[in-house]
Coordinates of C-alpha atoms and ligand atoms in Angstrom, one line a residue:
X1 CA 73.9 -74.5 -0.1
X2 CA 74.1 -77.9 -2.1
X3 CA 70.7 -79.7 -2.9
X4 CA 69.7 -81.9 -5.1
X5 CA 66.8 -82.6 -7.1
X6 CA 64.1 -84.0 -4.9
X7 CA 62.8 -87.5 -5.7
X8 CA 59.2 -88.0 -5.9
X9 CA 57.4 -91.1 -5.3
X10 CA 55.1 -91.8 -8.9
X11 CA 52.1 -91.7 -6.7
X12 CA 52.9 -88.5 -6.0
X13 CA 50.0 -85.8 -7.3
X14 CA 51.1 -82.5 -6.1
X15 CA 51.4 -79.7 -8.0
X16 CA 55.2 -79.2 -6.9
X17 CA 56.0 -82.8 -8.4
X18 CA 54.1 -81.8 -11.8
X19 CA 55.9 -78.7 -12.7
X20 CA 58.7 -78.8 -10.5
X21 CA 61.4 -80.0 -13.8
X22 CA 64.7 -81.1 -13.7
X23 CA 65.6 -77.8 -15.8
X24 CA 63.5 -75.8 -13.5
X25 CA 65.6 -77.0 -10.7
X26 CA 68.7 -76.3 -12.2
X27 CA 68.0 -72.8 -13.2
X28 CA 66.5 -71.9 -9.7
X29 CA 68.2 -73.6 -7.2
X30 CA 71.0 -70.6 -6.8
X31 CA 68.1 -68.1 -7.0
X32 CA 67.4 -66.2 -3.4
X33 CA 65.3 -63.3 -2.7
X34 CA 66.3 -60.1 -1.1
X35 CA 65.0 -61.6 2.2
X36 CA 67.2 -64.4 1.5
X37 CA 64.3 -66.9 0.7
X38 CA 65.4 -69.8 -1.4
X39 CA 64.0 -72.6 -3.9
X40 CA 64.8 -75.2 -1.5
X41 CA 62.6 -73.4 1.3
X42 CA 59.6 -72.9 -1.2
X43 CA 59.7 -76.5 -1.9
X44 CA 60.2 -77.8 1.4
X45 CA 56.5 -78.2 2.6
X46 CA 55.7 -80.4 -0.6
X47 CA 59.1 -82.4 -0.2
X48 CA 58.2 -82.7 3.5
X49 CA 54.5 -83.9 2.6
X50 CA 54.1 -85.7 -0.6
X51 CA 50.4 -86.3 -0.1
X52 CA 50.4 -81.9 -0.1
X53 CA 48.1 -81.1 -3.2
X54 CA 50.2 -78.3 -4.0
X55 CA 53.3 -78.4 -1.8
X56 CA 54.8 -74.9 -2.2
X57 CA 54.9 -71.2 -0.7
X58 CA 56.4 -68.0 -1.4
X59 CA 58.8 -66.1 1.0
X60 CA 58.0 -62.5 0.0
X61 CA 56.4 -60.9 -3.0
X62 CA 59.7 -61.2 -5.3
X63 CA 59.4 -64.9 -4.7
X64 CA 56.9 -65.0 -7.2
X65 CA 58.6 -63.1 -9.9
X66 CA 62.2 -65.2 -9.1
X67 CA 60.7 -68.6 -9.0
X68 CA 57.9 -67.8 -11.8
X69 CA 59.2 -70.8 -13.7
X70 CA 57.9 -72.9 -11.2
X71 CA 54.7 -70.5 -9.6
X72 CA 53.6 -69.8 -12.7
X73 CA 52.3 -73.1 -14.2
X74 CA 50.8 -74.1 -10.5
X75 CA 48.7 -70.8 -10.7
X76 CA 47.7 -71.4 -14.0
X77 CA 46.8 -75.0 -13.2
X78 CA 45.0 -73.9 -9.6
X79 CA 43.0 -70.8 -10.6
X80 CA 43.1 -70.9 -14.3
X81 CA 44.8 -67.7 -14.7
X82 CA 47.5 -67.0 -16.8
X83 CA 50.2 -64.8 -17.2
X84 CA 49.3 -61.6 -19.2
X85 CA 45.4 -61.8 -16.8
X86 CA 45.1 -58.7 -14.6
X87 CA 43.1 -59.6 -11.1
X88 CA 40.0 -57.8 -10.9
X89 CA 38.3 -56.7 -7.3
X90 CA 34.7 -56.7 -6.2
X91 CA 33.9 -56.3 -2.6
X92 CA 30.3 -54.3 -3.0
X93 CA 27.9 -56.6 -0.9
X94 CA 25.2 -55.3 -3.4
X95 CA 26.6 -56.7 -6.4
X96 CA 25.7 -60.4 -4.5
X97 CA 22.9 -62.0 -5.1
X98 CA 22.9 -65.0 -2.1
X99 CA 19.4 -64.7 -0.6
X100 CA 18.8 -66.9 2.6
X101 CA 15.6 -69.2 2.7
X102 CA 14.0 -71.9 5.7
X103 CA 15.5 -74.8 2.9
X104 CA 18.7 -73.5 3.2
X105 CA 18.5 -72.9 6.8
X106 CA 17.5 -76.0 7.0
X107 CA 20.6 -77.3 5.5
X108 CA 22.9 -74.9 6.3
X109 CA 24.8 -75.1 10.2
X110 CA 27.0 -72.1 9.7
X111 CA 28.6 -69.6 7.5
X112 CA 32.1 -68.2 7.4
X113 CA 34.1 -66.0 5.1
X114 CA 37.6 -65.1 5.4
X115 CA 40.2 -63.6 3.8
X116 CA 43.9 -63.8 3.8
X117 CA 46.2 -60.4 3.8
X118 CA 49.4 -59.5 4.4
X119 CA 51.5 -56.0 5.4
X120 CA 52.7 -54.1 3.0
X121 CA 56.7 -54.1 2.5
X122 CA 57.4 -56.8 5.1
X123 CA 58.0 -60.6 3.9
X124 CA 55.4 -63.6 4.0
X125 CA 55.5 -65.5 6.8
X126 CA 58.0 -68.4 5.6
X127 CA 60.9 -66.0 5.4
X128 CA 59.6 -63.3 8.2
X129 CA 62.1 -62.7 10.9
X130 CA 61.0 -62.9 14.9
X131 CA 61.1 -59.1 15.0
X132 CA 59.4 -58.7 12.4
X133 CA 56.4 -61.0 13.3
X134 CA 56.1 -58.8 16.5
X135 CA 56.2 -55.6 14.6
X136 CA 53.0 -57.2 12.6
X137 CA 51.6 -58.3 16.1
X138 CA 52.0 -55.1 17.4
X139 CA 50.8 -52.8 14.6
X140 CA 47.7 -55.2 13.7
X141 CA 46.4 -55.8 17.3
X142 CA 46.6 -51.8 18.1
X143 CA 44.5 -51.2 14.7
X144 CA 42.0 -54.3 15.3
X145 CA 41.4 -52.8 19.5
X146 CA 40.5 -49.2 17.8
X147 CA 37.3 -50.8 16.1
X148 CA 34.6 -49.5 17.3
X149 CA 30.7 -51.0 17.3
X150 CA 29.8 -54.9 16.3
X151 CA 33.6 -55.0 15.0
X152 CA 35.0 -53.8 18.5
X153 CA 36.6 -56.4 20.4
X154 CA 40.1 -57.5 22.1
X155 CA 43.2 -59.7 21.1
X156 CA 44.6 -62.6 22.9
X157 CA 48.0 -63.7 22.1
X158 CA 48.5 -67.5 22.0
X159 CA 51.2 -66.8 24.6
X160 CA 50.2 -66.9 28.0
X161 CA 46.7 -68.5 27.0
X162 CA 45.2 -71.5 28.7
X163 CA 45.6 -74.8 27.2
X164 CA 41.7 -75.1 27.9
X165 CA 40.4 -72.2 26.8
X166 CA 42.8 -72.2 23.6
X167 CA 41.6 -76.0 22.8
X168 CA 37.9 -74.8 23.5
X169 CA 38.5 -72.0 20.7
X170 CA 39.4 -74.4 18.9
X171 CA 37.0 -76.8 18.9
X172 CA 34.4 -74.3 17.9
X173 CA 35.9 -73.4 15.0
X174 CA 37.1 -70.0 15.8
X175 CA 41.3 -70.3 16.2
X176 CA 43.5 -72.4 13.9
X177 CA 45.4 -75.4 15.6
X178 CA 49.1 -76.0 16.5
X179 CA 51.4 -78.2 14.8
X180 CA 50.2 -78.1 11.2
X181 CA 53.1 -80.2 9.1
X182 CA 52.5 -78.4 6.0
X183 CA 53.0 -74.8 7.7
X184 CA 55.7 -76.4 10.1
X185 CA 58.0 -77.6 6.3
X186 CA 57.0 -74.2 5.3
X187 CA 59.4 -72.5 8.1
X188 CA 55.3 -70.8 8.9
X189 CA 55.6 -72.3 12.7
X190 CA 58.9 -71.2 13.7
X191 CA 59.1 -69.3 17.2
X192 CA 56.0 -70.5 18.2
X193 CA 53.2 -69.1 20.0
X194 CA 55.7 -66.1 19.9
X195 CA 53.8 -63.4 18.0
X196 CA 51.1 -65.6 17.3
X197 CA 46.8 -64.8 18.2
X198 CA 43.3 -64.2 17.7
X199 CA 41.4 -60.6 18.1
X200 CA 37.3 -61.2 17.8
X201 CA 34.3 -59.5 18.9
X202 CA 31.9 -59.8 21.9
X203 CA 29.8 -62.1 19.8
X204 CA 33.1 -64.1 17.9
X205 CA 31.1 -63.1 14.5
X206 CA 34.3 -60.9 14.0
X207 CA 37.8 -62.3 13.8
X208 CA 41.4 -62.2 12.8
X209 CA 43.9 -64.6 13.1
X210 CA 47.3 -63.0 13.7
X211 CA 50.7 -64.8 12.3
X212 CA 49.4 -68.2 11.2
X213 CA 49.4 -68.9 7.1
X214 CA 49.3 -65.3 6.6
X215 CA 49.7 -62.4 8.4
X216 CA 46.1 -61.8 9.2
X217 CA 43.5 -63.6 8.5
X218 CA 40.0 -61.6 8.6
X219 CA 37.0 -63.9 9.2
X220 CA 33.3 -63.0 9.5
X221 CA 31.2 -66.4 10.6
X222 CA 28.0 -66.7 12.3
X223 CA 25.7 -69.7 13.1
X224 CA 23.1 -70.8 10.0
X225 CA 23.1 -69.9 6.4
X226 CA 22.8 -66.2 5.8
X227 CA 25.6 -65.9 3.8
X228 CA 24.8 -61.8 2.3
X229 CA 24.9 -60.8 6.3
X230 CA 28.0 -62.5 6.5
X231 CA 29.9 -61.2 3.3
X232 CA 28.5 -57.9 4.0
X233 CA 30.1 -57.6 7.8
X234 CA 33.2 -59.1 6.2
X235 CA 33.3 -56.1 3.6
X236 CA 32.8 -53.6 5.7
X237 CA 35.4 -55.0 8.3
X238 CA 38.2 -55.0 5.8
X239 CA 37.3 -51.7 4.5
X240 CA 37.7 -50.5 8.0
X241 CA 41.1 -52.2 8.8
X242 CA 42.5 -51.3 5.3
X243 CA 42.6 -47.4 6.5
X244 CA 44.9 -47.6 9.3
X245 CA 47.2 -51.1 7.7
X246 CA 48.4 -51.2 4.4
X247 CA 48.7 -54.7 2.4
X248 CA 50.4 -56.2 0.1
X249 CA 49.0 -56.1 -2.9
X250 CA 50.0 -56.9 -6.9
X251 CA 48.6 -55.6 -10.0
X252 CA 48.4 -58.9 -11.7
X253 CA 47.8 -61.2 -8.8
X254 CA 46.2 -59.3 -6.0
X255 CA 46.5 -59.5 -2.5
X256 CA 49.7 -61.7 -2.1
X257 CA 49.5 -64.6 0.6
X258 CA 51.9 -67.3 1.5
X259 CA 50.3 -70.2 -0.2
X260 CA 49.6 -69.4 -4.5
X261 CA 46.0 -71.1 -3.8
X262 CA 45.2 -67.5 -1.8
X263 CA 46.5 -65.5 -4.3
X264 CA 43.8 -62.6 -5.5
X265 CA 41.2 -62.5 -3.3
X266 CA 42.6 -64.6 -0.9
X267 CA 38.9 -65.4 0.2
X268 CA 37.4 -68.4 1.4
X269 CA 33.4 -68.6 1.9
X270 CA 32.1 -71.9 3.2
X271 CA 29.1 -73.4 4.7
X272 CA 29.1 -76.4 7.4
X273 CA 25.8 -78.0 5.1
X274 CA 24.7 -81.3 6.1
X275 CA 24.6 -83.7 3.2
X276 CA 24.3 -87.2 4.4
X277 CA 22.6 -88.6 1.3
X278 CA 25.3 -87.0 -1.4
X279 CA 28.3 -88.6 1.5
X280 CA 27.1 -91.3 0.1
X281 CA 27.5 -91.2 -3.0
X282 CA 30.5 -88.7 -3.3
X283 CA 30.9 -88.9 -7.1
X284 CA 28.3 -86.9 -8.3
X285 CA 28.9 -84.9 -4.8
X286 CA 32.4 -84.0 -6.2
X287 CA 30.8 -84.0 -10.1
X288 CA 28.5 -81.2 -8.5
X289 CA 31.7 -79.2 -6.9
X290 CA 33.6 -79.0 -9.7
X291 CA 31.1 -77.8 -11.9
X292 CA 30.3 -74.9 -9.3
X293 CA 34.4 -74.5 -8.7
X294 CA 34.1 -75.4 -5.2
X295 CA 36.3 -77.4 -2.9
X296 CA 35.0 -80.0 0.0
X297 CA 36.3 -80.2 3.3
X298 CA 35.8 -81.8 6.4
X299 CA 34.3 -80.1 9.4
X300 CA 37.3 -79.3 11.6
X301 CA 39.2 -77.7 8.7
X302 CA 41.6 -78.4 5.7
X303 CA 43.0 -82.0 5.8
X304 CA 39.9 -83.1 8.0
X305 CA 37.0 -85.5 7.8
X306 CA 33.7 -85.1 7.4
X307 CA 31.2 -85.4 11.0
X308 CA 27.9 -86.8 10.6
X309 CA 27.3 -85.8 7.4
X310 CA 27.9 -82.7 7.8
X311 CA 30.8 -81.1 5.3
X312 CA 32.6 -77.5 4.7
X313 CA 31.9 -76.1 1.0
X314 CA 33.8 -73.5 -0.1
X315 CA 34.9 -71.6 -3.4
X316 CA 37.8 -73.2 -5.2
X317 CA 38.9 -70.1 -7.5
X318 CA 40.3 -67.2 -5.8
X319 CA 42.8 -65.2 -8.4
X320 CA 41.3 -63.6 -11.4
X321 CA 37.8 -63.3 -9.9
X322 CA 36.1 -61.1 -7.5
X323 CA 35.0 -61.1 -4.2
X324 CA 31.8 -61.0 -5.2
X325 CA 32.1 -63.7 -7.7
X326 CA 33.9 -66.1 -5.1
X327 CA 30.8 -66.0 -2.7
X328 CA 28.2 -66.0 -5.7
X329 CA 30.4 -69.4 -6.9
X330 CA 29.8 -70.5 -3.1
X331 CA 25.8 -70.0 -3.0
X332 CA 25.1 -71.1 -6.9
X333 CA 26.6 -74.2 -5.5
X334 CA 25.6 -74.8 -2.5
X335 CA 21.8 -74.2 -3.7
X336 CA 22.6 -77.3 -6.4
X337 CA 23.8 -79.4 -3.9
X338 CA 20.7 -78.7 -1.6
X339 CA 18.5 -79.9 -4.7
X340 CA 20.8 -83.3 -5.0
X341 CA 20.9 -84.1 -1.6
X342 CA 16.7 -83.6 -1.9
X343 CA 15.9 -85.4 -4.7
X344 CA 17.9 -89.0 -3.3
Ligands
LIG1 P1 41.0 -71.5 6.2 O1 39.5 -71.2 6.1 O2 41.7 -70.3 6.8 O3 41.5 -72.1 5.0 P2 40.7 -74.1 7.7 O4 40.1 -74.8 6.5 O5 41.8 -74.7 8.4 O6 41.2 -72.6 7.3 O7 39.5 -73.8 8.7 C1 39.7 -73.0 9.8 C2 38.6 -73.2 10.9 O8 37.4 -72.6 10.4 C3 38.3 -74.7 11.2 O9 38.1 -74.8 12.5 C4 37.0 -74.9 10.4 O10 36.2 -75.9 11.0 C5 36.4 -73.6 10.6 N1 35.3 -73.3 9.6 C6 35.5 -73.2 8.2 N2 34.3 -73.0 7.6 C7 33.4 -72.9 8.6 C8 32.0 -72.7 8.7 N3 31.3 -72.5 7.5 N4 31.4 -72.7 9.9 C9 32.1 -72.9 11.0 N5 33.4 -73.1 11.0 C10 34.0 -73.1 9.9
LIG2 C1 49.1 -78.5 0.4 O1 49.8 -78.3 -0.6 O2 48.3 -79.5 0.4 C2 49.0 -77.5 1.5 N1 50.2 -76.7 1.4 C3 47.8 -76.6 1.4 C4 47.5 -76.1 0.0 C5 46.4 -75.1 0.0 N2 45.1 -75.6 0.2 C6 44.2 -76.0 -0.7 O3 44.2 -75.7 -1.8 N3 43.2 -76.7 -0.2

């Protein structure tokens, strides 16, 4: 196929447009993976959306080592870890110190924890194939319905679900939405619902997204801001579903996901913390996050507003440091922003 080099606007800031060279281009554009996954389909999502802040996803695992020339520099850039750094894991809940307290529950709405994973020896979503994504449906919801005790629960498919009760899930946070344009530029939405759904527990404190950015996405949430009980289900629950599916996983950068900004640990732990004061005066807010590495968010999700004051903090880095470290980044931060938002 003939393409040509894709032209940015200036105002353009995502990562894609900073690294993404002329030479780069030229030396990748023939490249294809064994699943047949191309530059032009890794780069589509940030052509698609040039307000994307990083604009680019890998196809299979190879597509990082193929389109490393252009991967590479965004990792660096996004986790700060280079090429010769070896990911390091740390899922013991006692190696976290994240004690709750009535200021933080007084603060905090609720706590979730997720991570990303993928199946072992099957491509990322972007280049998966429709029988593929079913084989994954298939093999994922039979492990998730053998669970047994507070992680026992049952999986509903997106096809043949309600539009009410699918909106309802929804709107309380529990199941990601339809139509996302960066995942749709991403080839991520094709044959839609089709393979696509949510397994969770009596309670919803357990849950795992099935087919959407990645292949499963394994949340533990519950309401207010004990974030240790939270991490601590989430451990054990991955421990559990690690014995009967295998992942995809790299010596250098950990459990590989579609999207480089999941690469490692592929964990994100947020709060929904109401900060009305700090809303309103979102530089030091953000001068606050960045010294504590973590991201803001608005309340329904990534590319959302903020409700009422109320906003979702999360940890930023995710490659090159561990489980444990991601959630500690989380709390440190969270307990800083708690002593801004008092002191205004
Ligand atoms: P991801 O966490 O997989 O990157 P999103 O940012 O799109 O995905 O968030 C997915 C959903 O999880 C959204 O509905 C969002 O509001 C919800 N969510 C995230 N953090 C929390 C939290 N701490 N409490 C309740 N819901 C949350
Ligand atoms: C983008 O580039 O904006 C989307 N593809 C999402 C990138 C990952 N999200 C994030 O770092 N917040």
């Amino acid at each position: 196929m003939h393409y040509q080099f894709p032209a940015f606007e200036k105002t353009c800031q995502s990562l894609l447009c900073k690294y993404l060279t002329p030479e780069i281009f030229e030396a990748l554009k023939e490249k294809k993976t064994s699943h047949g996954y191309t530059l032009h389909q890794a780069i589509n999502s940030g052509v698609q959306n040039p307000d994307s802040s990083i604009g680019v996803y890998a196809g299979d695992a190879e597509s990082y080592a193929l389109f490393a020339p252009l991967f590479d520099p965004i990792i660096q850039e996004y986790h700060g870890f280079g090429v010769d750094d070896i990911h390091q894991s740390n899922f013991n809940p006692n190696d976290l110190h994240a004690p709750s307290s009535s200021t933080m529950e007084e603060y905090i709405v609720s706590t979730r924890i997720r991570v990303g994973r993928n199946v072992d020896n099957l491509p990322l979503g972007p280049a998966i194939n429709q029988a593929q994504r079913h084989e994954v449906e298939m093999n994922v919801s039979r492990a998730l319905e053998a669970l047994e005790g507070e992680l026992g629960g049952t999986y509903f498919p997106l096809q043949g679900m309600s539009e009410t009760d699918r909106n309802q899930l929804i709107a309380d946070h529990f199941l990601f939405k339809a139509g996302d344009r960066f995942l749709e530029a991403a080839g991520l939405n094709r044959d839609w619902p089709q393979g696509r759904g949510i397994f969770h527990n009596n309670a919803k404190t357990f849950l795992v997204w099935i087919n959407e950015e990645d292949q499963l996405r394994i949340i533990s949430m519950q309401q207010g801001g004990d974030i240790q009980a939270v991490f601590t289900r989430l451990s054990h629950a991955v421990r559990e579903i690690e014995k009967s599916v295998g992942f995809s996983y790299s010596e250098h950068l950990g459990y590989l996901t579609s999207c480089p900004t999941n690469l490692g640990t592929a964990m994100r732990a947020s709060v929904h913390i109401k900060l009305p004061k700090l809303g309103h005066d979102m530089k030091r807010f953000e001068a606050i996050a960045s010294q504590h590495h973590l991201q803001i968010r608005g309340i329904h999700g990534e590319h959302s507003e903020s409700e009422g004051g109320i906003y979702d903090i999360s940890n930023r880095r995710r490659l090159g440091v561990s489980e444990v470290q991601c959630v500690q980044d989380m709390y440190d931060g969270v307990v800083a922003l708690i002593a801004a938002e008092q002191s205004l």
